[in-house]
Structures are given as structure tokens and as C-alpha cells.
């Protein structure tokens, strides 16, 4: 068995079977006791065994004892080893605790360091943001101070100008007293410099800047005044008192004339009513076959033609069997129609006679007429038919007659051919051009007018119609005159003035008031530029802030004949508008008034209209109207004009006027009921009273008493609108008609901008046009809907809310109607009919449905995006892509991929042309996005396609070159841009001639490029040449509907000439004469100018300066008609009057002297011309100083006269002095210097000094050769007085003749 010491030797290592570390074995002492005792104890404890021997018992006990001892030792060993393990683990635990404490300490130190760094970072960021905020605040304050200083300076300039005007008036009075023999103080006796100021009468040209006494730089407006030149018989642009551009006869003043008229009559087709070609068809049963074939077979082609050009097309016809029940509607449709087609055979009916009477006899100039007469053998015309044709032919001698004896199909084809010609040439002004109806080319032809700026004529026409509809409303019963007077007073307040707030409740008449006020102001202040915008319902296009500001900016730039340089990026448009306003207001000689109606309906108005808070320029006024409940708090501090509820008298006037229009009269009891009812604020506003009156007299379904009873239960406009809807539904005959009315109103409510009549007919094929016309007439009468830009829209926001509440369940049913519109426009998209309506509605509907996938697919239809972009909806297109979740780069990649896919299907020339247009649009779009590097590739591809598919010299190639050059300009690669612009210029010259609008555009672009390169002299020459081309284009072709504008303005003025003689009436007659002169109607011009002269002589006296103005204009008129003797007599009379009335050195006197001298010279009376030229020279020297270019021009003119009289010795010093003045003021290389050198060379040659003549001529040729080889001509300098310098060889030919 052995002892315990034999189990483990000392020094051995005991292994831990539990995975612990081993410990070192140690000696364990074992006590050995005597055996006897061991045995005794064993005997004592063990039981007695009977029959066992002593020996066997002892041996068992010993074995048990040994086993026990062994187990005890093993236990002791196990216990000791475990104790060792425990002590070892305790040591390790102590070490781990120490390590943990150390790591905790390090972690806490790191956390403290991190917190410290984080605090330092936050402090740094906060300091950065504070610094940025301080910088922005400083920059804003700096700009604000600069604007305030500019306004202060201009205000002081204006005050000084007013003082100078008063001073000059006093001087004029003093001179008149002196002329009468009254002794007064002689101004020339004083040494004061103030007494050297010349007198300037109202309405004359002042060519010098009178604001120099400020001791600072002149304002931009003053510099523009300095740059104006003597361009014709006489101008009325005076810095002191401006009469407008129509006071004096001058064809060179066309730009000011048309620009002035554009604000009253903007650039939209005037032959169309509400952007719709309405074809009114008058027929009989005998010609119904031709009508049916025309409508079924040929009408769709006309519709595609008109829709491709951005207009609607509608056939209007009333069947004979029910024409009598639509008398009012027929008359209204005839008034709205664009063209009438009369289809006759042998007999006529009463309805046909009535329609012809209304359309042609009562209004012969109202509509073009296509007369289709079907003739057959054996069928002669009846008496009534023959009489009708005679009356129609007598009334409209320009009718297009189609005489046909063949089949009905051939007759329908002839009607279509003639009607297409009328629509293209007379209605849309395409001048016989072959327009592809499949191509939406609305932008192609009109892009030249607006340069590179893309804007939507539909938005413009919507605004015009909103204004015209408001003006056509009768407001005399509303008592608005007191508000108009207060508006005039607030506008006339001294600057600077904050915006004026016109507030009132919904339907209080704010829009009507502003429209009437604009109409009055335009007549009374012809030099005031009005920019207005009427905001429609929320979410419509008219409520888009970026489109509003862009439209106002373009209108402002259009007035100054400069639309280039306008950014397309939405944020920049909003940011740059106040800068454009400040810059262009300084150039405008009158006031600029901006009117924004319902500005609180604009999305985030305060954020987008921040410019309203900044100080406005000195001659700018802003008027905005708001709902009193939704007006932003920050705007409530502005001067406010609040519209009060109507008084009892106004209420009675409105109701009586409506009753008289229907030939009804209310009883006294009914009037008292109305008076008692209309006493609260909600029942006394203009809209409520107007709607109430129209509902009372609308007896189509209820009696007058019942209508009155029902209406008096409505306490506000909303409940009254709900009753109007119920009343209209009740008046309809069938459930189907009621259903269609609900559907139409719900579709209008669910759409973006409304629905057109042709779209309604597509959606409801069973609805005939007479029923639709009658329904729309009723809804319009009840102030529910109206037609604007060809679209059915709600007249007022409350009408929209009433329909939404009554028929759409507060808007819960809108998705179903939007789905109907989506289905309709998607069908058009699948048929490749991408009109402006599809582009307007479909993406917006997908956005409202929150369907990003379909929205992206619609945007990737290249023609949809092209339509939106080319109509100026750049911000809307970006908003759609932002909603889809695409940035600029991914957007460009999507378009590139889509274009490559489309290019694979292009094979024909037409498809390649469309592809080139798409590539060009994409390039321009990317350029406007600020991605010039990505814009180059599509523009180059467009250029390649056009050069291959069309011709390298095609005008479309010039357009591609122009756009590519614009990208290089943005990319700062001016050399490449200049080369491309010159190539485009050369192509345009070869294609159109040297005096075309396209040439002018290229010249303007080159001028801007040279200006960026600081080549100011070259830029000035190109810009002047461009202006000359545009002026000549305007005079020759009536560009931008110029002649139409003049005719309309003349008709407006003729209404004002009826009445008693007065100075204002004589002024109007004078303006009429100038207008007819600009139209080349010299006979009418002579009549009105003569009447003006006679009236001025009666009212003002024969010696008044205004009489001299009329004489001067008549003399210029007779000169153009080559009636020189009469012209000479009138010029001499005008000269006598001005010598008596004006100071001897007055500029207006110089005008008459100059023109009379030119007339003498033309007639060969050189001796009589000499003293006039000498006197004109003296006046110019006194007015402008001896070193002004105008004086040099007068010197040259006088020298030319001396040369023609062979008085060379007197001419030579004049030429030399003029040359010195030109060189000092204009530079040694100016064209005027070259002209003077050439004249000196001719003079030296005639004197026999050939060497000097050769030297002078060589220098003149060097100057001429140094001029740019582009179409610059010899543009006069900005300092030049008139450009009337004579040449010894006679008048020079124009620089470029048309090719």
C-alpha cells in the first residue's frame, strides 16, 4: 500500500485536471500509530462475529483501515491542490483588477479628451456660422446702403431737376415780359454760373445732362439721356417733362413707339378669341353633306395644325331644327368666332339669314369669310338667297368664294383648302409658309423675337385675358372711384415708398379695382410702364413664383428691347429681379408700376418675394393685393388701402343694373328685403351682391320670388355658390346633362390649369356643341367658370371651393377624376401628339398621384420635356426631376440614354430634323443647368445632323452654331465662341440678307461677347447696328405686330377726340397724326395733324410753342410727300414762333433751324441755308460747349455748304476744327474722323494740294479698314448728335443692301 509520501515526490508538479495551472508538490507529514491501538480500536468498533477466528477479523480491519487512510490522504492532496488553485486565481484576479483600473483610467482620460475636442469643434462651427452670418448681413447691409444711396442720389437729382424746371419757367416768363417791353433784371449782368442755364420748354429734346451740379456721376437714366441723338424732325423725350413717343413725327422713333405700346397691347395674336381658332359654320340642309364630310374628314387636320402651333381649334355649328332655341348662344359664338364659313346652295332659312346678318352685315370687318356656293344645272338661286349673297358681298368684299358644282367630297376638300389658307395667313400670321402640322413649331418662328429667352405665350395671354375680363366688368355701381383717387394719391407720394397693400375679404373686388385703375392710368400716363400679374388658384401655373418673376423680368426687358443675359436658373431669376429692376428703371424716363393681384396665393410668398422688403428705386412703385385674413404679418406695416363692404346705395345700383340688363324690375317689397338682407360684411361684398343679383334674375328654373327667397337664406358667398350649382342642375332637362355638368366641373377642379372645349368634346362624345355652349354660358353668367386662354377655369377661388365641397366630397374624389385626365392625355401621348396641353397636365397629374415611376417615364418622353423647356417652364421641369429624386448628372444621363434610343428609330429627313431639335434642346437645358461641359456634346451632335440632313448653309445650322457659341461663352472660351458667332452671322446674312432679325441677334451676341472681353468700342458698334436693323425691320414689316398695335392705339385715341376743344384733345389729335404717319397713312396723318394745329390755334393762340410743334410735324409730313413749298412755309412759321417764345439758344429752336436748312439745301437754296446752319452752330456751342461732337457735326454741315458754294477758304478751318473735336471726344480711329478726313482730302484735291489730299485719304482708308468686317456700318457714336453729317459726294449708300 505504501505511505502518502510515495505518491508524489517533493519537487514534482501536480497537474490540474480542471484546466488550471499546475502547482509545486510539497511534503505532507503522516502520523503512524501503533498497531495494537489500531487493533483495539478496531475490535472495539467492529461487531462481534460469532464463529470467526481472531486472525481473520484482524486482517479485515487492517484492510479497511488501510483503505480509509488512502482515501484520506487523497482527499488531503485534492484539498491542498484546490487551495493552491484558489490562491493562484486570487492573485490573477488581483492583477486583473489592477489592469481594469488602469484601463478605466485611460478610458476616462480619452473620454475627457474627446469631449474637449467635440466642444472645440462645436465652438469652431458656431464661430464659422456666426462669421458667415455676419458676412451675409454685412453684404446685405452694404447692398442696402448702396441702394439707399442711389435712391437718395436720384431723389436729389429729381429735386434739382424740378428746381431747374421751375427756374427755366421763370426765365421764360422773364423773357416774355422783356419781349413785351417790361423792364426786368438782366440775367446777363450777373457773374453767377446759375444764370447760364438755358431754358427748356416742356415736350422738347434736352440733349445735355442737367444733373451735373450734384458733383457726382450721373445716373444711368441721365447717361442714356446724354446718349440720345438728333434723329429726325423733332423728339419729345425731355429729361424735364416727357410727353411720350408720339408727340413728334419721326420714323426713327419706332423702337420707343412699339415698346410703349407693348405694355398696353402685348405680343399675342389678336385675331383669335381666347387662343382658339373658332370656325363658325353656317349651313342649310342642302349643304349638310359637305359639312358632315368636312367635320369628319378634314377637321382633324386643321385641329392638328392649330394644336401644333399652340392654339385650339373648334367647329361651331347649330342645326337648323333647334337653332331658334339657342339665339343668345349663337350671337355669342359669332362674336367669338375667328372665321365664318357660309355653305349655300339654292335656299336659305331664317336662322341662316340671322347668322349672316350678325356676322357680316353688322360687323363686316369682324371675321374672314369663306363662302361656299354649290351650283348645279337646273337649280337656280331663289330670291332670298340671291339677296343674301348680294348683302354679304357688299359687306365683305374680301370674302373667299368657292364656287363648286361637283361632288360633296370634292366640295368639302375645297372648303378645307381655303380654310387652311385663311387660318395660316390671316389668323396665325404665317405669311403663306408651309407649316408642318405634325411639328410643334410654335417656338421656332417666335424664338427670334425674344433672343435666347424662352417664355410662354400661353401664360402671357392668360394674364391679358384676366386683365381684359376684369376691365370689361362694370364697376361704376361699386363706388370704386374713391379708392382709385386714394391709389393715385399714394402712388404720387414722394419716394422712396414701400409697396402699397390693397386688402379686403374674398370677393371684395380687389382685382376689379386694380384693373380699372391700370386702365385709367395707362390713358392718363402714357410714359408709365405697367407690369401686372393676376394670380389664379393655388397650384396653378399663374401661382408659380419663379414663373411670375421671370415673366415680369422678361416684360421689363422687352420694353427696353434687350432680353439677353437673363438666367434660366430658378434661384438666380428670383435673386436677379431686383437688380434688373434697379438697372432698367434708371433707363426709363417715366415711372414703373408693378401690380401683383392676390399675392398671398403664391406658394411661400414671403420667401420668394423678399425684394419687396428692400428699398425700391426712386421711380418704381409696387401695388399688391391680399386677402385680409391671409396677409403675412410682416406686410401689414405697409401703407394699406382697405376695401370696405358695399353700402346700401352700391348694393341697389348693382342689383338694378343686373335687372335692367334682363329687362326686369323688382317690387318695392323685394327691394326692401334685399336691403335688409345685405347689411352684414359677408353679404355686402362685391362678388356676393353680383352673384345674388344674377341668381335672382335667372328665372330659367325658378320664379323670381322663389329665387329671391332661396337666395336670401344664404349668408355668405360659399353658400350662395352652392345654391347656384343646385339651381343650374335643376335647370337642366335630363339626368345625362346633369351628370355631364358635374363631370366637367370636377375635371376642371382636378386639373392643373383647366380643360378646353375640344377636350370636353373628346371626353364626352355624345355632348353636342350647342348644349356645351349653353351650359358654359349659364355657368359663366353665374360667375362660376370662364374661358381663359382657351381653357375652362373657375372665375373665383370660392367657386372652386364650392365645386370641390359639393361634387368632390371636399377633395376625396379628386384622384378618380385625375385618373380620367391621365388616361385621356396618356392616349394622346401614345399617339405621338405631344401638345402643350399634354406637357402641362400629364406630369403634374402624376405628381399629384405621387406616382414617381410614371412621372419619370413622362419626363423621359423627349417631346414633353422639350415642350416644357421651350415654353420657359424650366423651374417646373426641375421640380419634377427633384420630386423623382434625380440630381443634375443623373438627369442628363437619363436624357442621353433616351435620345440614343430615339435616334435608332430615325430614318426620314423629318425625323432627323426633330432629332436635331431634341439634341439642341438638351444642350440648352444642360447649359442652363450650369453643366457646359456636358452641353457641348448634344449641341455638336445637333450641328452635325443639321449639316448632314439639311445643308451647311441652312439657317438651322446658324441656330446650332449660336447655341454652341453661347455654351463656350459660359465656359469662358471666348475665342471659340467668337468664331462660331461669326459663322452663324455669315449664314444668317446669306440666308436672310443683312437686315434681318436673325442677323441682329447674332450681332447682339457678338456685342455681349466683346463686352465681356472689354472690347467696348467694337461692342458699341455692333449693338448700334443691331438696333438699326431691328428698327428698320419694325418699320418695314410691322415687326412684333407693330402696325396692329398702332392701329389699335389709334382707334382708342379717336374715341377721346370727341368733345369740346381743349389742349388735351389737341395733344391727342397730334398723337393720332403721328401714329398714322408711322403706319404710312399720310393722308390720315395730315387730317389729324391739321385738326391739332387748328385746335391749338383756337385754344392756345397762334403763337404758342405747341402750335410750332404741330407746324413742325406738318412740315415734315409735306417734306416726305415732296411738297417742298408748303413744308418750307410751315417750317418758317414754326421758326418764327419759336424765336419769339423760346430763348435764342434753345435746343428746340436748333431742331427747326436744322430741318429748314436741310430743306433749303435739298431745294438748292444754299444761300438761305447758310445763315440757318450758322445759327444752329451757335446754339449748339452755347448748349453743349465748343468741344461737343454735336458741335463738330454742325461744323461739318456748314463746311459742306461752303464747299458747295465754292467757298473753300471758309470751309477749310471748319473742317479742321471739326476734326480736332472728333479726335478729342471720340478718338482718332472713330468713323466720324474718317469721314471728316475724306471730306478734307476732297477739299485739298480741289484746291490742288494733291500730296496732302493723298495723305488724308490714306489715313481715312486706314480708319475704314480698321473697322470690323461684320455688318457694322458707320454707326454713329454714342456722343454723336444725329448722324446727319453730309458728304461732299452726296448721301452714302446703305452699308449692306439686302441680298
Coordinates of N, CA and C in Angstrom, one line a residue, residues 461-622:
X461 N -50.9 85.3 -72.5 CA -52.3 85.5 -72.9 C -53.3 85.3 -71.8
X462 N -53.0 84.4 -70.9 CA -53.9 84.2 -69.7 C -53.9 85.5 -68.9
X463 N -52.8 86.1 -68.7 CA -52.7 87.4 -68.0 C -53.5 88.5 -68.7
X464 N -53.3 88.6 -70.0 CA -54.0 89.6 -70.8 C -55.5 89.4 -70.7
X465 N -56.0 88.2 -70.8 CA -57.4 87.9 -70.7 C -57.9 88.2 -69.3
X466 N -57.2 87.9 -68.3 CA -57.6 88.2 -66.9 C -57.8 89.7 -66.8
X467 N -56.9 90.4 -67.3 CA -57.0 91.9 -67.2 C -58.1 92.4 -68.0
X468 N -58.3 91.9 -69.2 CA -59.4 92.4 -70.1 C -60.7 92.0 -69.5
X469 N -60.9 90.8 -69.0 CA -62.2 90.4 -68.4 C -62.5 91.3 -67.2
X470 N -61.5 91.6 -66.4 CA -61.8 92.5 -65.3 C -62.1 93.9 -65.7
X471 N -61.5 94.4 -66.8 CA -61.8 95.7 -67.3 C -63.2 95.8 -67.9
X472 N -63.6 94.7 -68.5 CA -64.9 94.7 -69.2 C -66.1 94.7 -68.2
X473 N -65.8 94.3 -66.9 CA -66.8 94.3 -65.9 C -67.2 95.8 -65.5
X474 N -68.5 96.0 -65.3 CA -69.0 97.3 -64.9 C -68.7 97.5 -63.4
X475 N -67.9 98.5 -63.1 CA -67.6 98.8 -61.7 C -68.2 100.2 -61.3
X476 N -68.9 100.8 -62.2 CA -69.4 102.2 -61.8 C -70.3 102.1 -60.6
X477 N -71.1 100.9 -60.5 CA -72.0 100.8 -59.4 C -71.4 100.4 -58.1
X478 N -70.1 100.0 -58.1 CA -69.4 99.6 -56.9 C -68.8 100.7 -56.1
X479 N -68.8 101.9 -56.6 CA -68.2 103.0 -55.9 C -66.7 103.0 -55.7
X480 N -66.0 102.5 -56.8 CA -64.5 102.4 -56.7 C -63.8 103.6 -56.9
X481 N -64.4 104.7 -57.4 CA -63.7 105.9 -57.7 C -63.0 106.5 -56.5
X482 N -63.5 106.4 -55.3 CA -62.9 106.9 -54.1 C -61.6 106.1 -53.9
X483 N -61.6 104.8 -54.1 CA -60.4 104.0 -54.0 C -59.3 104.4 -55.0
X484 N -59.8 104.6 -56.3 CA -58.9 105.0 -57.3 C -58.2 106.3 -57.0
X485 N -59.0 107.2 -56.5 CA -58.3 108.5 -56.1 C -57.3 108.3 -55.0
X486 N -57.6 107.5 -54.1 CA -56.6 107.2 -53.0 C -55.4 106.5 -53.5
X487 N -55.6 105.6 -54.5 CA -54.5 104.9 -55.1 C -53.6 106.0 -55.8
X488 N -54.2 106.9 -56.5 CA -53.4 107.9 -57.2 C -52.6 108.7 -56.2
X489 N -53.2 109.1 -55.1 CA -52.5 109.9 -54.1 C -51.3 109.1 -53.5
X490 N -51.6 107.9 -53.2 CA -50.5 107.1 -52.6 C -49.3 106.8 -53.6
X491 N -49.7 106.6 -54.8 CA -48.6 106.4 -55.8 C -47.8 107.7 -56.1
X492 N -48.5 108.8 -55.9 CA -47.8 110.1 -56.2 C -47.0 110.6 -55.0
X493 N -47.0 109.8 -53.9 CA -46.2 110.2 -52.7 C -44.7 110.3 -53.1
X494 N -44.0 111.2 -52.4 CA -42.5 111.3 -52.7 C -41.8 110.0 -52.4
X495 N -40.8 109.7 -53.2 CA -40.0 108.4 -52.9 C -39.0 108.7 -51.8
X496 N -38.5 107.6 -51.2 CA -38.8 106.2 -51.5 C -40.1 105.8 -50.8
X497 N -40.9 104.9 -51.4 CA -42.1 104.4 -50.8 C -42.1 102.9 -50.8
X498 N -42.6 102.3 -49.7 CA -42.7 100.9 -49.7 C -43.9 100.4 -50.5
X499 N -44.0 99.1 -50.7 CA -45.2 98.6 -51.5 C -46.5 99.1 -50.9
X500 N -47.5 99.2 -51.8 CA -48.8 99.6 -51.3 C -49.7 98.4 -51.2
X501 N -50.4 98.2 -50.1 CA -51.2 97.0 -49.9 C -52.6 97.3 -50.1
X502 N -53.3 96.6 -51.0 CA -54.7 96.7 -51.2 C -55.3 95.4 -50.6
X503 N -56.0 95.6 -49.5 CA -56.6 94.4 -48.7 C -58.1 94.4 -48.7
X504 N -58.6 93.3 -48.5 CA -60.1 93.1 -48.5 C -60.4 91.6 -48.3
X505 N -61.7 91.4 -48.0 CA -62.1 90.0 -47.9 C -62.2 89.3 -49.3
X506 N -62.4 88.0 -49.3 CA -62.6 87.3 -50.6 C -63.8 87.9 -51.3
X507 N -63.7 88.2 -52.6 CA -64.7 88.7 -53.4 C -65.1 90.2 -53.1
X508 N -64.2 90.9 -52.5 CA -64.4 92.3 -52.2 C -64.2 93.2 -53.4
X509 N -63.6 92.7 -54.5 CA -63.4 93.5 -55.7 C -62.0 94.0 -55.9
X510 N -61.0 93.4 -55.3 CA -59.6 93.9 -55.4 C -59.1 93.8 -56.9
X511 N -59.4 92.7 -57.6 CA -58.9 92.5 -58.9 C -59.6 93.6 -59.8
X512 N -60.9 93.8 -59.7 CA -61.6 94.7 -60.5 C -61.1 96.1 -60.2
X513 N -60.8 96.5 -59.0 CA -60.3 97.8 -58.7 C -58.9 98.0 -59.4
X514 N -58.0 97.0 -59.2 CA -56.7 97.2 -59.8 C -56.7 97.3 -61.3
X515 N -57.6 96.5 -62.0 CA -57.7 96.5 -63.4 C -58.2 97.9 -63.9
X516 N -59.3 98.4 -63.3 CA -59.8 99.7 -63.7 C -58.8 100.8 -63.4
X517 N -58.0 100.7 -62.4 CA -57.0 101.7 -62.1 C -55.9 101.6 -63.1
X518 N -55.5 100.4 -63.5 CA -54.5 100.3 -64.5 C -55.0 100.9 -65.9
X519 N -56.2 100.6 -66.2 CA -56.8 101.1 -67.4 C -56.8 102.6 -67.5
X520 N -57.2 103.3 -66.3 CA -57.2 104.7 -66.3 C -55.8 105.3 -66.3
X521 N -54.9 104.7 -65.6 CA -53.5 105.2 -65.6 C -52.8 105.1 -66.9
X522 N -53.1 104.1 -67.7 CA -52.5 103.9 -69.0 C -52.9 105.0 -69.9
X523 N -54.2 105.5 -69.8 CA -54.6 106.6 -70.7 C -54.1 107.9 -70.2
X524 N -54.0 108.1 -68.9 CA -53.6 109.4 -68.3 C -52.0 109.5 -68.3
X525 N -51.3 108.4 -68.2 CA -49.8 108.5 -68.1 C -49.2 107.6 -69.1
X526 N -49.1 108.0 -70.3 CA -48.6 107.1 -71.4 C -47.1 106.7 -71.2
X527 N -46.4 107.5 -70.4 CA -45.0 107.2 -70.2 C -44.7 106.3 -69.0
X528 N -45.8 105.9 -68.3 CA -45.6 105.0 -67.2 C -45.7 103.5 -67.7
X529 N -44.7 102.7 -67.3 CA -44.7 101.3 -67.7 C -45.4 100.5 -66.6
X530 N -46.4 99.8 -67.0 CA -47.2 98.9 -66.0 C -46.9 97.5 -66.3
X531 N -46.5 96.8 -65.2 CA -46.2 95.4 -65.2 C -47.2 94.7 -64.2
X532 N -48.1 93.9 -64.7 CA -49.1 93.4 -63.8 C -49.1 91.9 -63.9
X533 N -49.6 91.2 -62.8 CA -49.8 89.8 -62.8 C -51.0 89.5 -61.9
X534 N -51.9 88.7 -62.4 CA -53.1 88.2 -61.7 C -52.9 86.8 -61.3
X535 N -52.8 86.5 -60.0 CA -52.5 85.1 -59.5 C -53.8 84.4 -59.5
X536 N -53.8 83.2 -60.1 CA -55.0 82.3 -60.0 C -55.1 81.5 -58.8
X537 N -55.8 80.3 -58.9 CA -56.0 79.5 -57.7 C -54.6 78.8 -57.4
X538 N -54.5 78.4 -56.1 CA -53.2 77.7 -55.7 C -52.9 76.5 -56.6
X539 N -51.7 76.2 -56.8 CA -51.1 75.0 -57.5 C -51.3 75.2 -59.1
X540 N -51.9 76.3 -59.5 CA -52.0 76.6 -60.9 C -50.7 77.2 -61.4
X541 N -50.5 77.3 -62.7 CA -49.2 77.9 -63.3 C -49.1 79.4 -62.9
X542 N -50.2 80.1 -62.8 CA -50.2 81.5 -62.5 C -49.7 81.8 -61.1
X543 N -49.7 80.8 -60.3 CA -49.3 80.9 -58.9 C -47.9 80.5 -58.6
X544 N -47.1 80.1 -59.7 CA -45.7 79.7 -59.5 C -44.8 80.9 -59.4
X545 N -44.1 81.1 -58.2 CA -43.4 82.3 -58.0 C -42.3 82.5 -59.0
X546 N -41.6 81.5 -59.4 CA -40.5 81.7 -60.4 C -41.0 82.1 -61.7
X547 N -42.1 81.5 -62.2 CA -42.7 81.9 -63.5 C -43.2 83.4 -63.4
X548 N -43.7 83.8 -62.3 CA -44.2 85.1 -62.1 C -43.0 86.1 -62.2
X549 N -42.0 85.9 -61.5 CA -40.9 86.8 -61.5 C -40.2 86.8 -62.9
X550 N -40.1 85.6 -63.5 CA -39.5 85.6 -64.8 C -40.3 86.4 -65.8
X551 N -41.6 86.2 -65.8 CA -42.5 86.9 -66.7 C -42.3 88.4 -66.5
X552 N -42.3 88.9 -65.3 CA -42.1 90.3 -65.0 C -40.8 90.8 -65.6
X553 N -39.8 90.0 -65.4 CA -38.4 90.4 -65.8 C -38.4 90.5 -67.4
X554 N -39.0 89.5 -68.0 CA -39.0 89.5 -69.5 C -39.8 90.7 -70.0
X555 N -40.9 91.0 -69.4 CA -41.7 92.1 -69.8 C -40.9 93.4 -69.6
X556 N -40.2 93.5 -68.6 CA -39.4 94.7 -68.3 C -38.2 94.8 -69.3
X557 N -37.6 93.7 -69.6 CA -36.5 93.7 -70.6 C -37.1 93.9 -72.0
X558 N -38.2 93.4 -72.3 CA -38.8 93.6 -73.6 C -39.1 95.0 -73.9
X559 N -39.5 95.7 -72.9 CA -39.8 97.2 -73.1 C -38.5 97.9 -73.5
X560 N -37.4 97.5 -73.1 CA -36.1 98.1 -73.4 C -35.4 97.4 -74.6
X561 N -36.1 96.6 -75.3 CA -35.5 95.9 -76.5 C -34.3 95.2 -76.2
X562 N -34.2 94.6 -75.0 CA -33.0 93.8 -74.6 C -33.4 92.7 -73.7
X563 N -33.4 91.5 -74.3 CA -33.8 90.3 -73.4 C -32.6 89.4 -73.2
X564 N -31.5 89.7 -73.7 CA -30.3 88.8 -73.5 C -29.8 88.9 -72.1
X565 N -29.1 87.9 -71.6 CA -28.5 88.0 -70.3 C -29.3 87.5 -69.2
X566 N -30.5 87.0 -69.4 CA -31.4 86.6 -68.4 C -31.1 85.1 -68.1
X567 N -30.9 84.8 -66.8 CA -30.6 83.4 -66.4 C -31.9 82.6 -66.4
X568 N -31.8 81.3 -66.6 CA -32.9 80.4 -66.5 C -33.0 79.7 -65.2
X569 N -31.9 79.7 -64.4 CA -31.9 79.0 -63.1 C -32.9 79.7 -62.1
X570 N -33.8 78.9 -61.5 CA -34.9 79.5 -60.7 C -34.3 80.4 -59.6
X571 N -33.3 80.0 -58.9 CA -32.8 80.8 -57.7 C -32.2 82.1 -58.3
X572 N -31.6 82.1 -59.4 CA -31.0 83.3 -60.0 C -32.1 84.2 -60.5
X573 N -33.1 83.7 -61.0 CA -34.2 84.5 -61.5 C -34.8 85.3 -60.3
X574 N -35.0 84.7 -59.2 CA -35.5 85.4 -58.0 C -34.5 86.4 -57.5
X575 N -33.3 86.0 -57.5 CA -32.2 86.9 -57.0 C -31.9 88.1 -57.8
X576 N -32.0 87.9 -59.2 CA -31.5 89.0 -60.1 C -32.7 90.0 -60.4
X577 N -33.9 89.6 -60.1 CA -35.0 90.5 -60.5 C -34.8 92.0 -59.9
X578 N -34.5 92.1 -58.6 CA -34.4 93.5 -58.1 C -33.2 94.2 -58.8
X579 N -32.2 93.5 -59.2 CA -31.1 94.2 -59.9 C -31.5 94.6 -61.3
X580 N -32.3 93.8 -62.0 CA -32.8 94.2 -63.3 C -33.7 95.4 -63.1
X581 N -34.5 95.3 -62.1 CA -35.5 96.4 -61.9 C -34.7 97.7 -61.6
X582 N -33.7 97.7 -60.8 CA -32.9 98.9 -60.5 C -32.2 99.4 -61.7
X583 N -31.6 98.5 -62.5 CA -30.8 98.9 -63.7 C -31.7 99.5 -64.7
X584 N -32.9 98.8 -65.0 CA -33.7 99.3 -66.1 C -34.6 100.5 -65.7
X585 N -34.9 100.6 -64.4 CA -35.7 101.8 -64.0 C -34.9 103.0 -64.2
X586 N -33.5 102.9 -64.1 CA -32.7 104.1 -64.3 C -32.7 104.6 -65.7
X587 N -33.0 103.6 -66.7 CA -33.0 104.0 -68.1 C -34.4 104.5 -68.5
X588 N -35.4 104.2 -67.7 CA -36.8 104.6 -68.1 C -37.1 106.0 -67.6
X589 N -37.6 106.8 -68.5 CA -37.8 108.2 -68.2 C -39.1 108.5 -67.5
X590 N -40.0 107.5 -67.4 CA -41.2 107.7 -66.6 C -41.2 106.8 -65.4
X591 N -42.3 106.5 -64.9 CA -42.4 105.7 -63.7 C -42.6 104.2 -64.1
X592 N -42.3 103.3 -63.3 CA -42.6 101.9 -63.5 C -43.5 101.4 -62.3
X593 N -44.6 100.9 -62.6 CA -45.6 100.4 -61.6 C -45.8 98.9 -61.7
X594 N -45.5 98.2 -60.7 CA -45.7 96.7 -60.7 C -46.9 96.4 -59.8
X595 N -47.9 95.7 -60.4 CA -49.1 95.3 -59.7 C -49.2 93.8 -59.7
X596 N -49.3 93.2 -58.5 CA -49.5 91.7 -58.3 C -50.7 91.5 -57.5
X597 N -51.7 90.9 -58.2 CA -53.0 90.7 -57.6 C -53.0 89.3 -56.9
X598 N -53.6 89.3 -55.7 CA -53.7 88.0 -54.9 C -52.3 87.4 -54.6
X599 N -51.4 88.3 -54.2 CA -50.0 87.8 -54.0 C -49.9 86.8 -52.9
X600 N -50.9 86.8 -52.0 CA -50.9 85.8 -50.9 C -51.2 84.4 -51.3
X601 N -51.7 84.2 -52.6 CA -52.0 82.9 -53.1 C -50.7 82.3 -53.7
X602 N -49.6 83.0 -53.8 CA -48.3 82.5 -54.3 C -47.8 81.5 -53.2
X603 N -47.2 80.4 -53.6 CA -46.6 79.5 -52.7 C -45.4 80.1 -52.0
X604 N -45.4 80.1 -50.7 CA -44.3 80.7 -49.9 C -44.0 82.1 -50.4
X605 N -45.0 82.9 -50.3 CA -44.9 84.3 -50.9 C -43.8 85.1 -50.2
X606 N -43.7 85.0 -48.9 CA -42.7 85.8 -48.2 C -41.3 85.4 -48.5
X607 N -41.1 84.1 -48.7 CA -39.7 83.7 -49.1 C -39.3 84.1 -50.5
X608 N -40.2 84.0 -51.4 CA -39.9 84.3 -52.8 C -40.0 85.7 -53.2
X609 N -40.7 86.5 -52.3 CA -40.9 88.0 -52.7 C -40.1 88.8 -51.7
X610 N -38.9 88.4 -51.4 CA -38.1 89.2 -50.4 C -37.7 90.6 -51.0
X611 N -37.7 90.7 -52.3 CA -37.3 92.0 -52.9 C -38.3 93.1 -52.5
X612 N -39.5 92.7 -52.1 CA -40.5 93.8 -51.7 C -40.1 94.5 -50.5
X613 N -39.3 93.8 -49.6 CA -38.9 94.5 -48.3 C -37.8 95.5 -48.5
X614 N -36.9 95.3 -49.5 CA -35.8 96.2 -49.8 C -36.3 97.5 -50.4
X615 N -35.6 98.6 -50.2 CA -36.0 99.9 -50.8 C -36.1 99.8 -52.3
X616 N -37.1 100.4 -52.8 CA -37.4 100.3 -54.3 C -36.7 101.5 -54.9
X617 N -36.4 101.4 -56.2 CA -35.8 102.6 -56.9 C -36.8 103.8 -56.9
X618 N -36.2 104.9 -57.2 CA -37.0 106.2 -56.9 C -38.2 106.3 -57.8
X619 N -38.2 105.7 -59.0 CA -39.3 105.8 -60.0 C -40.1 104.5 -60.1
X620 N -40.0 103.7 -59.1 CA -40.7 102.4 -59.1 C -41.7 102.4 -58.0
X621 N -43.0 101.9 -58.3 CA -44.0 101.7 -57.3 C -44.5 100.3 -57.4
X622 N -44.9 99.7 -56.3 CA -45.4 98.4 -56.3 C -46.7 98.4 -55.6

